PDB file of C-alpha atoms in Angstrom:
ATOM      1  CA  UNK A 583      11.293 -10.268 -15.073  1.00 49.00           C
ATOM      2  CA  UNK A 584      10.206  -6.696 -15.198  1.00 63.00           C
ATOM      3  CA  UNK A 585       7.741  -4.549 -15.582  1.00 76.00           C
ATOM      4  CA  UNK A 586       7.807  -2.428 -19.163  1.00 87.00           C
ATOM      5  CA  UNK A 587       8.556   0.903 -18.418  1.00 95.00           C
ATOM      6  CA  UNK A 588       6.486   2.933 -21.080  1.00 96.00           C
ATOM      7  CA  UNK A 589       7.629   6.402 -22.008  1.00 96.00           C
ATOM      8  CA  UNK A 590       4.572   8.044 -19.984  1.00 97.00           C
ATOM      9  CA  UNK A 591       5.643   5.897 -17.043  1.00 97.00           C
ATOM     10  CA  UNK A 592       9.036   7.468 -17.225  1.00 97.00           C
ATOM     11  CA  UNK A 593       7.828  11.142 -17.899  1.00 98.00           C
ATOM     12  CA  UNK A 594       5.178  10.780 -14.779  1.00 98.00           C
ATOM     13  CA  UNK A 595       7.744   9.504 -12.007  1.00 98.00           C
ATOM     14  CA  UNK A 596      10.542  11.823 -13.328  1.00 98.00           C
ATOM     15  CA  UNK A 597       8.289  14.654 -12.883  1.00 98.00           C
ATOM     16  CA  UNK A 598       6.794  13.595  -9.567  1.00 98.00           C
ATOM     17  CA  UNK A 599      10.310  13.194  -8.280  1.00 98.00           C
ATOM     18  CA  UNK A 600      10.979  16.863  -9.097  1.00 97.00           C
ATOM     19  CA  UNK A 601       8.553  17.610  -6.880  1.00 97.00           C
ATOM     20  CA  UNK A 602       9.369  14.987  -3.959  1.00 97.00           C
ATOM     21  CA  UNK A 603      13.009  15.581  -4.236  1.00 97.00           C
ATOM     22  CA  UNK A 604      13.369  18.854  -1.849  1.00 97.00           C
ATOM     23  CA  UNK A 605      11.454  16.798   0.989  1.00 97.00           C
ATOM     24  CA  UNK A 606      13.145  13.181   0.069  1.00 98.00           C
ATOM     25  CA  UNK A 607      15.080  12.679   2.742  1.00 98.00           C
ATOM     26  CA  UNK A 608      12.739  13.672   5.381  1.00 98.00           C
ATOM     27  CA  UNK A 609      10.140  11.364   3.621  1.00 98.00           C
ATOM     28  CA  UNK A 610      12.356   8.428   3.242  1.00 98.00           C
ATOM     29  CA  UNK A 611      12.887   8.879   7.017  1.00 98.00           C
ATOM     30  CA  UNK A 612       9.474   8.565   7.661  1.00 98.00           C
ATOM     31  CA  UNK A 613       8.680   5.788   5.519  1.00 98.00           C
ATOM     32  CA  UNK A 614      11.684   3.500   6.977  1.00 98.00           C
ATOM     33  CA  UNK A 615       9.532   4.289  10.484  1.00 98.00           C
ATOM     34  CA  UNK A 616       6.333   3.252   9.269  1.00 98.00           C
ATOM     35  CA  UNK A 617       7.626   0.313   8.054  1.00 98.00           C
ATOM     36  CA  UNK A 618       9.361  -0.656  11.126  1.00 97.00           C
ATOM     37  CA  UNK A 619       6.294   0.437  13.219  1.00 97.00           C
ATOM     38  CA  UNK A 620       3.770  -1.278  11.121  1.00 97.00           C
ATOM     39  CA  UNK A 621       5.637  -4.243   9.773  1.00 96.00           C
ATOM     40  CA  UNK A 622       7.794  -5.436  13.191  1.00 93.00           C
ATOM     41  CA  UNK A 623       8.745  -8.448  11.190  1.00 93.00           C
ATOM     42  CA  UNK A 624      11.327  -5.873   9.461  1.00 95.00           C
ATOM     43  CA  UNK A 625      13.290  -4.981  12.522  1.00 95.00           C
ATOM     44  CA  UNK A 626      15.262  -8.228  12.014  1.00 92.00           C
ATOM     45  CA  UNK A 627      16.974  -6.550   9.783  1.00 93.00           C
ATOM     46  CA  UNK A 628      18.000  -3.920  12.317  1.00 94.00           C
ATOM     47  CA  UNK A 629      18.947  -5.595  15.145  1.00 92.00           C
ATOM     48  CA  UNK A 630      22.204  -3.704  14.899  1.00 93.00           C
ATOM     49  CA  UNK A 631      20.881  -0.370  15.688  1.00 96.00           C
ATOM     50  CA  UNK A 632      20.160   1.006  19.135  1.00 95.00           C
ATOM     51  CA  UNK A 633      16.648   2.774  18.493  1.00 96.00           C
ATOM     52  CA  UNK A 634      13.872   1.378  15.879  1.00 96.00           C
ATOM     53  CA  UNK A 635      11.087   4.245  16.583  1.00 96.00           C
ATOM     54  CA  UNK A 636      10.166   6.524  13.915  1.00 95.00           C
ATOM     55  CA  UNK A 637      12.110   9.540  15.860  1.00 95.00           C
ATOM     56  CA  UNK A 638      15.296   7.544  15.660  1.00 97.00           C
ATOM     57  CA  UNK A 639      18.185   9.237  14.389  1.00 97.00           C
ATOM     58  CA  UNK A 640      19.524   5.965  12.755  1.00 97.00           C
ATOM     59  CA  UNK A 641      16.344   5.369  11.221  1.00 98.00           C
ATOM     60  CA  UNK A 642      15.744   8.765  10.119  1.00 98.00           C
ATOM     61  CA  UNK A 643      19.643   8.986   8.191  1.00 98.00           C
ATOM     62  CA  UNK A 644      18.878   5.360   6.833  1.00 98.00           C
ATOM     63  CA  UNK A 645      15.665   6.611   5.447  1.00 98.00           C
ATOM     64  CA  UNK A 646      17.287   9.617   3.555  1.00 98.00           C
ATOM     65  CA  UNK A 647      20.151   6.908   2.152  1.00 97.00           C
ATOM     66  CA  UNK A 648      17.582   4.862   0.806  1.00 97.00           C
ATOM     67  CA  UNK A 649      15.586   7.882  -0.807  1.00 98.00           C
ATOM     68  CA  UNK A 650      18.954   9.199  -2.066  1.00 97.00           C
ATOM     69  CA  UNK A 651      19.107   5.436  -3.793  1.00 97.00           C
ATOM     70  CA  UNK A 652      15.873   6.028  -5.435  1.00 97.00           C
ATOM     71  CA  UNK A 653      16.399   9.568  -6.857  1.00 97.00           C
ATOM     72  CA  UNK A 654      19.365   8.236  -8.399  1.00 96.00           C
ATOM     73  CA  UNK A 655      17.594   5.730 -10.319  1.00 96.00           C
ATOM     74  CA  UNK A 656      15.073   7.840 -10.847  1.00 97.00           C
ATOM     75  CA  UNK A 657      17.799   9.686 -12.736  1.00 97.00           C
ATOM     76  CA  UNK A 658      19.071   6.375 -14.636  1.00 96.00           C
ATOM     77  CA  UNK A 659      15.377   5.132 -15.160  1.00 95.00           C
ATOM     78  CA  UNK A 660      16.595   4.628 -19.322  1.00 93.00           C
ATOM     79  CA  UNK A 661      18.916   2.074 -17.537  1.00 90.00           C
ATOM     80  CA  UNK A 662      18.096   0.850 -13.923  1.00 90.00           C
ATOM     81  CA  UNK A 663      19.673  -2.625 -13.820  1.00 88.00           C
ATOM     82  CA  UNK A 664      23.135  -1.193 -14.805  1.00 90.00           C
ATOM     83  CA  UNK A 665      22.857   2.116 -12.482  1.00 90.00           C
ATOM     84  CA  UNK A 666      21.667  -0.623  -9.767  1.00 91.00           C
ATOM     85  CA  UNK A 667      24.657  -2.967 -10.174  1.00 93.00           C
ATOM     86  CA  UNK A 668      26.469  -2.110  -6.792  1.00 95.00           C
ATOM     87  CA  UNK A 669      23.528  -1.998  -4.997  1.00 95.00           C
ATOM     88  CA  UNK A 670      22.340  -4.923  -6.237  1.00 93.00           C
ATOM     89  CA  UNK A 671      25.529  -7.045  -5.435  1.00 94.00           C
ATOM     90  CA  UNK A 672      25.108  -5.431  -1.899  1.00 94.00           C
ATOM     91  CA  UNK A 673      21.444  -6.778  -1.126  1.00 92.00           C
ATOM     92  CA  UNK A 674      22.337 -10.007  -2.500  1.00 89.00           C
ATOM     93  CA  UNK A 675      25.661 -11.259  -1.062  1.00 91.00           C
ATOM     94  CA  UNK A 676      25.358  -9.014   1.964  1.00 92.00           C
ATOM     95  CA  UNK A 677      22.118  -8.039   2.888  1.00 92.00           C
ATOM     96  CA  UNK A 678      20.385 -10.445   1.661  1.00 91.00           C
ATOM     97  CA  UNK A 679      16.740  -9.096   2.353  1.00 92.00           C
ATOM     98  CA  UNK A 680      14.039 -11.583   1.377  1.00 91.00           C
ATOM     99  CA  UNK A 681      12.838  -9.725  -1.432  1.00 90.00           C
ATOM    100  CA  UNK A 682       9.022  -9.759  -0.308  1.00 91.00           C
ATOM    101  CA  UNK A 683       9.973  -6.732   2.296  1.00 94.00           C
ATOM    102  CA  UNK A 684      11.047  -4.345  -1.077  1.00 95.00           C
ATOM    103  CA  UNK A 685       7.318  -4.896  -1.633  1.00 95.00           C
ATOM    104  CA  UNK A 686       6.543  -3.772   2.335  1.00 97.00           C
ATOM    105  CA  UNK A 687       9.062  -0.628   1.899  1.00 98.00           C
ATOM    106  CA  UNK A 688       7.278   0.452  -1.079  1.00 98.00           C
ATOM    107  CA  UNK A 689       4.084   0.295   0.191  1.00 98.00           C
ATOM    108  CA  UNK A 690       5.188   2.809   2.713  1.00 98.00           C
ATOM    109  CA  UNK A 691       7.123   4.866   0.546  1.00 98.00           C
ATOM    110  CA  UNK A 692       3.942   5.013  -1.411  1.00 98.00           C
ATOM    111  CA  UNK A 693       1.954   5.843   1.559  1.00 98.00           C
ATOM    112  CA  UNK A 694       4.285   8.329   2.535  1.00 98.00           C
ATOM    113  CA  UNK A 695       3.756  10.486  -0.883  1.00 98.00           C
ATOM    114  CA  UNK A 696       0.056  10.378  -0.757  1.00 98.00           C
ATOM    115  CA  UNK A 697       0.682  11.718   2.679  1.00 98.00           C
ATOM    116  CA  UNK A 698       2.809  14.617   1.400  1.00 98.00           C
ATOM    117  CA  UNK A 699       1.089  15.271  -1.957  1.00 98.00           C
ATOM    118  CA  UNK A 700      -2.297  14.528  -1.284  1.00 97.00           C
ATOM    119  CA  UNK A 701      -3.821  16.363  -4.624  1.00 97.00           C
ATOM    120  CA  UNK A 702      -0.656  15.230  -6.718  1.00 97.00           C
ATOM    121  CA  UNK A 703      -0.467  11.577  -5.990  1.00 98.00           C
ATOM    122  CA  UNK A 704      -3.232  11.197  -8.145  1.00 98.00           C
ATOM    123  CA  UNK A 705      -4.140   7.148  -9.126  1.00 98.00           C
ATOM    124  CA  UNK A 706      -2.484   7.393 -12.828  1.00 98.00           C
ATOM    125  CA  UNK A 707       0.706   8.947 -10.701  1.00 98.00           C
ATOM    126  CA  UNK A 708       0.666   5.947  -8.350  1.00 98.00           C
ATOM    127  CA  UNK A 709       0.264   3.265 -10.452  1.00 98.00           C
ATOM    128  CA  UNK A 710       3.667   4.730 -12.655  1.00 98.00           C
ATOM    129  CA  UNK A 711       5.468   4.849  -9.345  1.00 98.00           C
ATOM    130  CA  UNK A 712       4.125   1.480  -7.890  1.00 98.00           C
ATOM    131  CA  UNK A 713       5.935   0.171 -11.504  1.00 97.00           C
ATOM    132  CA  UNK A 714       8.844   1.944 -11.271  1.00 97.00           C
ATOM    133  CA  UNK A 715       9.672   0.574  -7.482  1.00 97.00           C
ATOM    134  CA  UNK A 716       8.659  -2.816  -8.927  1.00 96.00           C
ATOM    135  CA  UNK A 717      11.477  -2.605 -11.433  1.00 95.00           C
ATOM    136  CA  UNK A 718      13.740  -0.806  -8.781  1.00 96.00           C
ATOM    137  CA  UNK A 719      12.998  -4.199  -6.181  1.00 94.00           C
ATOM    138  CA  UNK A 720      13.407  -6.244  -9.652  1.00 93.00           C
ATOM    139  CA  UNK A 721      17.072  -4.768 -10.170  1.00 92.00           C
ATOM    140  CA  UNK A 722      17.627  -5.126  -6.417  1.00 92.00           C
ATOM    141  CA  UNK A 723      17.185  -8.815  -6.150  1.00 90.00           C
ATOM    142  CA  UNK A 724      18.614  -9.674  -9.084  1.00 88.00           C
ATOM    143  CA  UNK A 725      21.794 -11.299  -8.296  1.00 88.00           C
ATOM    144  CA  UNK A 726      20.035 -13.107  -5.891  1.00 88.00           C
ATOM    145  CA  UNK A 727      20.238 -16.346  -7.687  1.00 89.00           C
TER     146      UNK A 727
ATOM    147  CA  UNK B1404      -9.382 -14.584  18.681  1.00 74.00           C
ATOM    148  CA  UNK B1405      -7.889 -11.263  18.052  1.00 89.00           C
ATOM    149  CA  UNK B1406      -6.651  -9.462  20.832  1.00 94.00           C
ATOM    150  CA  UNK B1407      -7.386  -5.563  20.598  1.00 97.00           C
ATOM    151  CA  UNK B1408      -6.021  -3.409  23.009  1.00 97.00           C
ATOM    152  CA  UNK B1409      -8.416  -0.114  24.350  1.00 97.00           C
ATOM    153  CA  UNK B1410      -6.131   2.095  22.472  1.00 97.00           C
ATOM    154  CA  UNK B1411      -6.834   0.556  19.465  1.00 98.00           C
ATOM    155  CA  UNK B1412     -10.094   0.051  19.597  1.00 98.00           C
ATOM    156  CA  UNK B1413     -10.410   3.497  20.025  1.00 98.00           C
ATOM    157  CA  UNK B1414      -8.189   4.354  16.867  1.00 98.00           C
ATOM    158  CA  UNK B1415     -10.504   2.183  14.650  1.00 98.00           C
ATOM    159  CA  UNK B1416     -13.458   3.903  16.195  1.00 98.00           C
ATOM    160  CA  UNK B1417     -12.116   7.393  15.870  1.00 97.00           C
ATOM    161  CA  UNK B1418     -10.827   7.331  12.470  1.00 97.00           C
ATOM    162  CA  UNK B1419     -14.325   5.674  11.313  1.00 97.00           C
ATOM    163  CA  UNK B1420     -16.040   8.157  12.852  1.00 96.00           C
ATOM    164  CA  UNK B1421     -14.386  11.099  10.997  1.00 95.00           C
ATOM    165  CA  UNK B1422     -14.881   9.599   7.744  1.00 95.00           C
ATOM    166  CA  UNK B1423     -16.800  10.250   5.035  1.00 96.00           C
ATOM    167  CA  UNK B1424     -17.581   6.906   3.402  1.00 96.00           C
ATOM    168  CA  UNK B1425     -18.980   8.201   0.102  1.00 97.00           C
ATOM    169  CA  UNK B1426     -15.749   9.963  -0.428  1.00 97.00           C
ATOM    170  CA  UNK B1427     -13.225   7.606   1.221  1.00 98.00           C
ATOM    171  CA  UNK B1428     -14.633   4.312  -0.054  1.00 98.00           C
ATOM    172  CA  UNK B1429     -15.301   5.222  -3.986  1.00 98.00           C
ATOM    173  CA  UNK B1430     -11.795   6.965  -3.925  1.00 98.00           C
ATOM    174  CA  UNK B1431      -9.957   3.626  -2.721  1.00 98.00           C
ATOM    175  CA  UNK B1432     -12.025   1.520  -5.104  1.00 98.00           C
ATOM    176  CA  UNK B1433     -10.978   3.851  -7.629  1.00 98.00           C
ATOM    177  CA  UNK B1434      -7.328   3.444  -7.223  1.00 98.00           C
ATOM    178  CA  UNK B1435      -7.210  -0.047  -6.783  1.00 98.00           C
ATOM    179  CA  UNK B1436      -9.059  -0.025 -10.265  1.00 97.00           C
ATOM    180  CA  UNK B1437      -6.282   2.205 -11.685  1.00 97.00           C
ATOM    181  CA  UNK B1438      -2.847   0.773  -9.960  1.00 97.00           C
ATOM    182  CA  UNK B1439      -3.981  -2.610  -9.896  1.00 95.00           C
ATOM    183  CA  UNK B1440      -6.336  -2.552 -13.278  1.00 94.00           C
ATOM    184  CA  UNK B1441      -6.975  -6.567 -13.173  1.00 93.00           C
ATOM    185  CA  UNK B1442      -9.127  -6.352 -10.231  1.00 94.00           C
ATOM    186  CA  UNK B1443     -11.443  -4.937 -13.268  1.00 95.00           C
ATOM    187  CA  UNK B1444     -12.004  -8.342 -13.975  1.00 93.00           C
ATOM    188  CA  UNK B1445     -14.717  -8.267 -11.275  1.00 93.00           C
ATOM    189  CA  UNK B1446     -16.979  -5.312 -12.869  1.00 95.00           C
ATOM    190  CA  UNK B1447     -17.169  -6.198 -16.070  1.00 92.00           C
ATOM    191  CA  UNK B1448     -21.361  -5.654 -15.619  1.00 95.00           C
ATOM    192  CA  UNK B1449     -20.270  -2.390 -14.239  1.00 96.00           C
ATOM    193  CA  UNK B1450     -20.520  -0.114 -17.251  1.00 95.00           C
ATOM    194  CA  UNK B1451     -17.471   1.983 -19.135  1.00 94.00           C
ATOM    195  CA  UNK B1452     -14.210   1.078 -17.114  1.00 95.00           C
ATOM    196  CA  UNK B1453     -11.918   2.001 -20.295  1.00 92.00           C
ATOM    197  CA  UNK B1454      -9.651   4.296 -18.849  1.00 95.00           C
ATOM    198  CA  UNK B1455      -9.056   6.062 -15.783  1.00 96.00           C
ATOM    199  CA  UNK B1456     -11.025   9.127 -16.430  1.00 97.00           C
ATOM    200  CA  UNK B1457     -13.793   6.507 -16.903  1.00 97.00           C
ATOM    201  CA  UNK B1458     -13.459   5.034 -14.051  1.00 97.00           C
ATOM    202  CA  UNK B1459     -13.199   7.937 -11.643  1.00 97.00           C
ATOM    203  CA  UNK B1460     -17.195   9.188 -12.951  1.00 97.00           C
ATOM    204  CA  UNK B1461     -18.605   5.522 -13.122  1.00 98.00           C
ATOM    205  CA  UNK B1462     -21.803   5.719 -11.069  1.00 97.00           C
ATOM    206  CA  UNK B1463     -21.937   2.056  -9.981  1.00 98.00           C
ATOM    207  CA  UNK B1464     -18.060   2.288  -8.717  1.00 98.00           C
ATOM    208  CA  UNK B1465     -19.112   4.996  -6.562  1.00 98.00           C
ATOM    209  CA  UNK B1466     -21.748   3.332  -5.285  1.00 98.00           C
ATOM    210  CA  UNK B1467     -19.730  -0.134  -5.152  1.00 97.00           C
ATOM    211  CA  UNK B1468     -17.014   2.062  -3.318  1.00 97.00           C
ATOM    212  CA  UNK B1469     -19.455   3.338  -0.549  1.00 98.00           C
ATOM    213  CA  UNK B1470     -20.846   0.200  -0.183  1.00 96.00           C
ATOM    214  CA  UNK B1471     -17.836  -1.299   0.454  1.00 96.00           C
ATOM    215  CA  UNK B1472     -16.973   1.291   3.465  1.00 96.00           C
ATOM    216  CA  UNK B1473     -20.070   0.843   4.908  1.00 96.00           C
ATOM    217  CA  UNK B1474     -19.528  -3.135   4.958  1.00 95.00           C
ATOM    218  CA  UNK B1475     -16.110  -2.739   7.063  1.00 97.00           C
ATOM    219  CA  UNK B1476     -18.258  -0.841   9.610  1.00 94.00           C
ATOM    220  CA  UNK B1477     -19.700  -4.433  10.392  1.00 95.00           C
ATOM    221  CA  UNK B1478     -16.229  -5.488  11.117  1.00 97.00           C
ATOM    222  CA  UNK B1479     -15.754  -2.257  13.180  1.00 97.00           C
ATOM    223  CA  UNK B1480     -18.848  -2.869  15.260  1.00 97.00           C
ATOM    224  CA  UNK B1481     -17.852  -6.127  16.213  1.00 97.00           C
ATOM    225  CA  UNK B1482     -14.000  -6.094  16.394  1.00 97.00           C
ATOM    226  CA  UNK B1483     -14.443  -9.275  18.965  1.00 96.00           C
ATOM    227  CA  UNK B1484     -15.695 -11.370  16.682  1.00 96.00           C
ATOM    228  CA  UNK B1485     -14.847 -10.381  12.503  1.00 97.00           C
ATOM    229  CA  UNK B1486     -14.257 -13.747  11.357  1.00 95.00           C
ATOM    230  CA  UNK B1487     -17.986 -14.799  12.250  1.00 96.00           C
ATOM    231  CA  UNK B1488     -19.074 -11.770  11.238  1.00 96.00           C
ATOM    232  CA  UNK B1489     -17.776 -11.764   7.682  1.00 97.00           C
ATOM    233  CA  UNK B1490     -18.360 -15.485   7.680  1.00 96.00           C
ATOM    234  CA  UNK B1491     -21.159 -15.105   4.908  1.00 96.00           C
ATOM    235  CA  UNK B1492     -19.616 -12.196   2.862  1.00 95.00           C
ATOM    236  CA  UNK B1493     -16.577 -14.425   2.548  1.00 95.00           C
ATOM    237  CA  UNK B1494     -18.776 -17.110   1.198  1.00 96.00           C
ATOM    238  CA  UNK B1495     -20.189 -14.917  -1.382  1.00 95.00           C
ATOM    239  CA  UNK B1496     -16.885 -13.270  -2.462  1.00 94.00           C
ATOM    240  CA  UNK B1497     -15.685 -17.267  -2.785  1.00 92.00           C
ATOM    241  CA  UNK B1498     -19.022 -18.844  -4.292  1.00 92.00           C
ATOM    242  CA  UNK B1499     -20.654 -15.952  -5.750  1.00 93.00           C
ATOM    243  CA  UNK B1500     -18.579 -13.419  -6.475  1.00 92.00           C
ATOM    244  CA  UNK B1501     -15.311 -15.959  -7.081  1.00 92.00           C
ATOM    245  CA  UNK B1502     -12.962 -13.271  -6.367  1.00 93.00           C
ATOM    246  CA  UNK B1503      -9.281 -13.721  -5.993  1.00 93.00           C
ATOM    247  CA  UNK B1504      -8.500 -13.049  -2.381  1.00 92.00           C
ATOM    248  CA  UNK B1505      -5.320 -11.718  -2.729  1.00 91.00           C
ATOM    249  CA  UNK B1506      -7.288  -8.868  -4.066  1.00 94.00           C
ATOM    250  CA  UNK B1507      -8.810  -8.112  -0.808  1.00 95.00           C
ATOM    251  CA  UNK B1508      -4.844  -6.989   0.549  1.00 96.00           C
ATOM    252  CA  UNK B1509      -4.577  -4.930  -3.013  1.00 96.00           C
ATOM    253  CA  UNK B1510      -7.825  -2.825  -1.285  1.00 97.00           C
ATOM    254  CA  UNK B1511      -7.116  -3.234   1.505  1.00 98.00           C
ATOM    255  CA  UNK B1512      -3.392  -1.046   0.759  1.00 98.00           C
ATOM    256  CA  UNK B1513      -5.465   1.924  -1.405  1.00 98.00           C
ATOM    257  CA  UNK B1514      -7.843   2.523   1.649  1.00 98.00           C
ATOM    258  CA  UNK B1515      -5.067   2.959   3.653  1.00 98.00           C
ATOM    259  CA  UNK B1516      -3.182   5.001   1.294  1.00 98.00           C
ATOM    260  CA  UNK B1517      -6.560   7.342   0.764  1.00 98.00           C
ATOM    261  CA  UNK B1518      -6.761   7.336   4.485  1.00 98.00           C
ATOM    262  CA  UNK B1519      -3.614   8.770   4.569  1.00 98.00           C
ATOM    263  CA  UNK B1520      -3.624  11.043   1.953  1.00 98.00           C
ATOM    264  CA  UNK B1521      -6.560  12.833   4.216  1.00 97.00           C
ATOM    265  CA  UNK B1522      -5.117  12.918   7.943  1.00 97.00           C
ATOM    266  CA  UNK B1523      -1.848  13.489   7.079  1.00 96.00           C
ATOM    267  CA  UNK B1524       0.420  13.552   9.579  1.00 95.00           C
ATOM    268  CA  UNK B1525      -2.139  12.697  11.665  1.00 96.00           C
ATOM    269  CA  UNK B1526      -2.200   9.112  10.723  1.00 98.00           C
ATOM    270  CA  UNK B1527       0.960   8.554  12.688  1.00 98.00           C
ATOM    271  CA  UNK B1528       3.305   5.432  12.346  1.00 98.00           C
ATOM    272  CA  UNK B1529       1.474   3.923  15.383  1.00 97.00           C
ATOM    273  CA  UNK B1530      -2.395   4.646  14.058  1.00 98.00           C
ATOM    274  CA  UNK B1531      -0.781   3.230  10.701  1.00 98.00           C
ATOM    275  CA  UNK B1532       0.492   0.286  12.494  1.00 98.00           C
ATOM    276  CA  UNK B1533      -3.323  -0.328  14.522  1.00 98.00           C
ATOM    277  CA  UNK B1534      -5.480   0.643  11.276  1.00 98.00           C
ATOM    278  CA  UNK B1535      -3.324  -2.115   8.958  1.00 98.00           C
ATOM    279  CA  UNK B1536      -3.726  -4.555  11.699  1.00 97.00           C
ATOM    280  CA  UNK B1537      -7.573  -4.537  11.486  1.00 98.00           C
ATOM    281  CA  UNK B1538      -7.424  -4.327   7.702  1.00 98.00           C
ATOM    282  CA  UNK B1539      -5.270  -7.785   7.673  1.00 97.00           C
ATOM    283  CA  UNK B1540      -7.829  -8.780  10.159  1.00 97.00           C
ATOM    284  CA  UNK B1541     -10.885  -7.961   7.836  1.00 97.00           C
ATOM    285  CA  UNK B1542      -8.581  -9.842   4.551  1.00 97.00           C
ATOM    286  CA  UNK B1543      -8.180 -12.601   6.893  1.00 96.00           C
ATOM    287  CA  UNK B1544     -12.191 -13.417   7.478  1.00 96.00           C
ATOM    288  CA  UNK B1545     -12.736 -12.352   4.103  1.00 96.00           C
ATOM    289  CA  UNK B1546     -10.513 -15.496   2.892  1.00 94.00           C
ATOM    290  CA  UNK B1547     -11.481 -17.724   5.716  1.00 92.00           C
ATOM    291  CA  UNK B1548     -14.387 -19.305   3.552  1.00 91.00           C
ATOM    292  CA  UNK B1549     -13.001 -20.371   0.586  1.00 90.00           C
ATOM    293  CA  UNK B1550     -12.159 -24.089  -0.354  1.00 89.00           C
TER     294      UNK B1550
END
């Protein structure tokens, strides 16, 4: 069950991604390392890498991947479920992340942008993209079950 | 009993210190009011709440949002012992005020997001990591009341 999307919601994350997208990567970085610093419980799902700080080269290149993700359906926000197919079969038959830590990574992601864009991330800003990564965890876990 | 290590004590202290609550505290109240809009529910007395410009000039949500700031400094002052000291607030948020706890994690996230939006890089991962862990401390106490 999703969110609805209104037009607005659409215009005001597509245009705050134009302005995140140069420093995405770098940002998505840093939000995978909060989350792993702040939330330890997520480092289960890591126990496969060698270095969990917020300097970690793993960590940083896993952080770009995800924020690549994002900007995609950013891109495809007329039709996220679709553009999230492969990535949703992926977090449900091999990942298989409980669900409540897409609510953890977005609080950090969302952290993260009020960090960078202090004066932009304004409340009506954040509460489009706090919808938007609802529906993105929404099209994530959907295969689930 | 929650076990605080120096270092954090000191974060909490520091990053307290270098506040200002009538600019932190009405600024989290007022996003929590815009992202999360049915935590409304619980200033309906409070005046025109209509829409966000609305809420962002509302006198009493400034002065709800400093008062709220200025209650976690209680918590700060006595990081030993929160759970007594927030024993009667969390009786008035449950009997009084009958306010949804999970609300007080909603907050709890927009402080920490305004808090961050000012020091910048300078709330690191690790003074993230310490400030969220009081926060969930103060949620917990607030909560610990209610039956």
């Amino acid at each position: 069950m999703t969110e609805f999307l209104s037009g607005k919601d659409k215009t005001v994350v597509k245009s705050f991604w134009d302005k995140v997208a140069p420093k995405a990567a770098e940002m998505g970085g840093e939000a995978l390392g909060r989350m792993l610093t702040a939330y330890p419980q997520t480092k289960t799902y890591f126990s496969h890498w060698s270095d969990l700080s917020p300097e970690s080269a793993q960590v940083k290149k896993h952080g770009a991947t995800i924020m690549s993700a994002i900007g995609d359906a950013v891109a495809k926000i007329d039709d996220m479920p679709s553009a999230m197919s492969k990535l949703s079969e992926l977090h449900a038959f091999k990942l298989r992340v409980d669900p409540a830590n897409f609510r953890i990574l977005a609080h950090n992601i969302v952290l993260v942008l009020a960090l960078y864009f202090p004066a932009d991330f304004t409340p009506e800003v954040h509460v489009s993209i706090d919808k938007f990564l609802q529906n993105l965890a929404m099209a994530l876990s959907e295969k689930y079950r | 009993m929650v076990a605080w290590s120096d270092q954090e004590r000191s974060i909490i202290t520091s990053i307290f210190s270098n506040l200002d609550y009538n600019d932190v505290g009405p600024k989290a109240l007022i996003r929590c009011l815009i992202v999360y809009p049915w935590t409304q529910r619980y200033f309906a007395s409070f005046g025109n709440l209509y829409n966000a410009d609305a809420i962002k000039t509302n006198p009493n949500i400034q002065a709800h949002g400093t008062k709220v700031l200025h209650g976690l400094d209680r918590a700060v002052k006595n990081m030993d012992d929160i759970k007594t000291t927030y024993a009667e607030l969390s009786v008035l948020h449950s009997e009084k005020l009958h306010v949804d706890p999970d609300n007080f994690k909603l907050l709890a996230d927009c402080l920490t997001i305004v808090i961050a939006a000012k020091m910048g890089s300078g709330f690191t991962p690790e003074i993230q990591a310490t400030f969220q862990k009081f926060l969930a401390v103060v949620v917990s106490a607030l909560g610990k009341q209610y039956h």
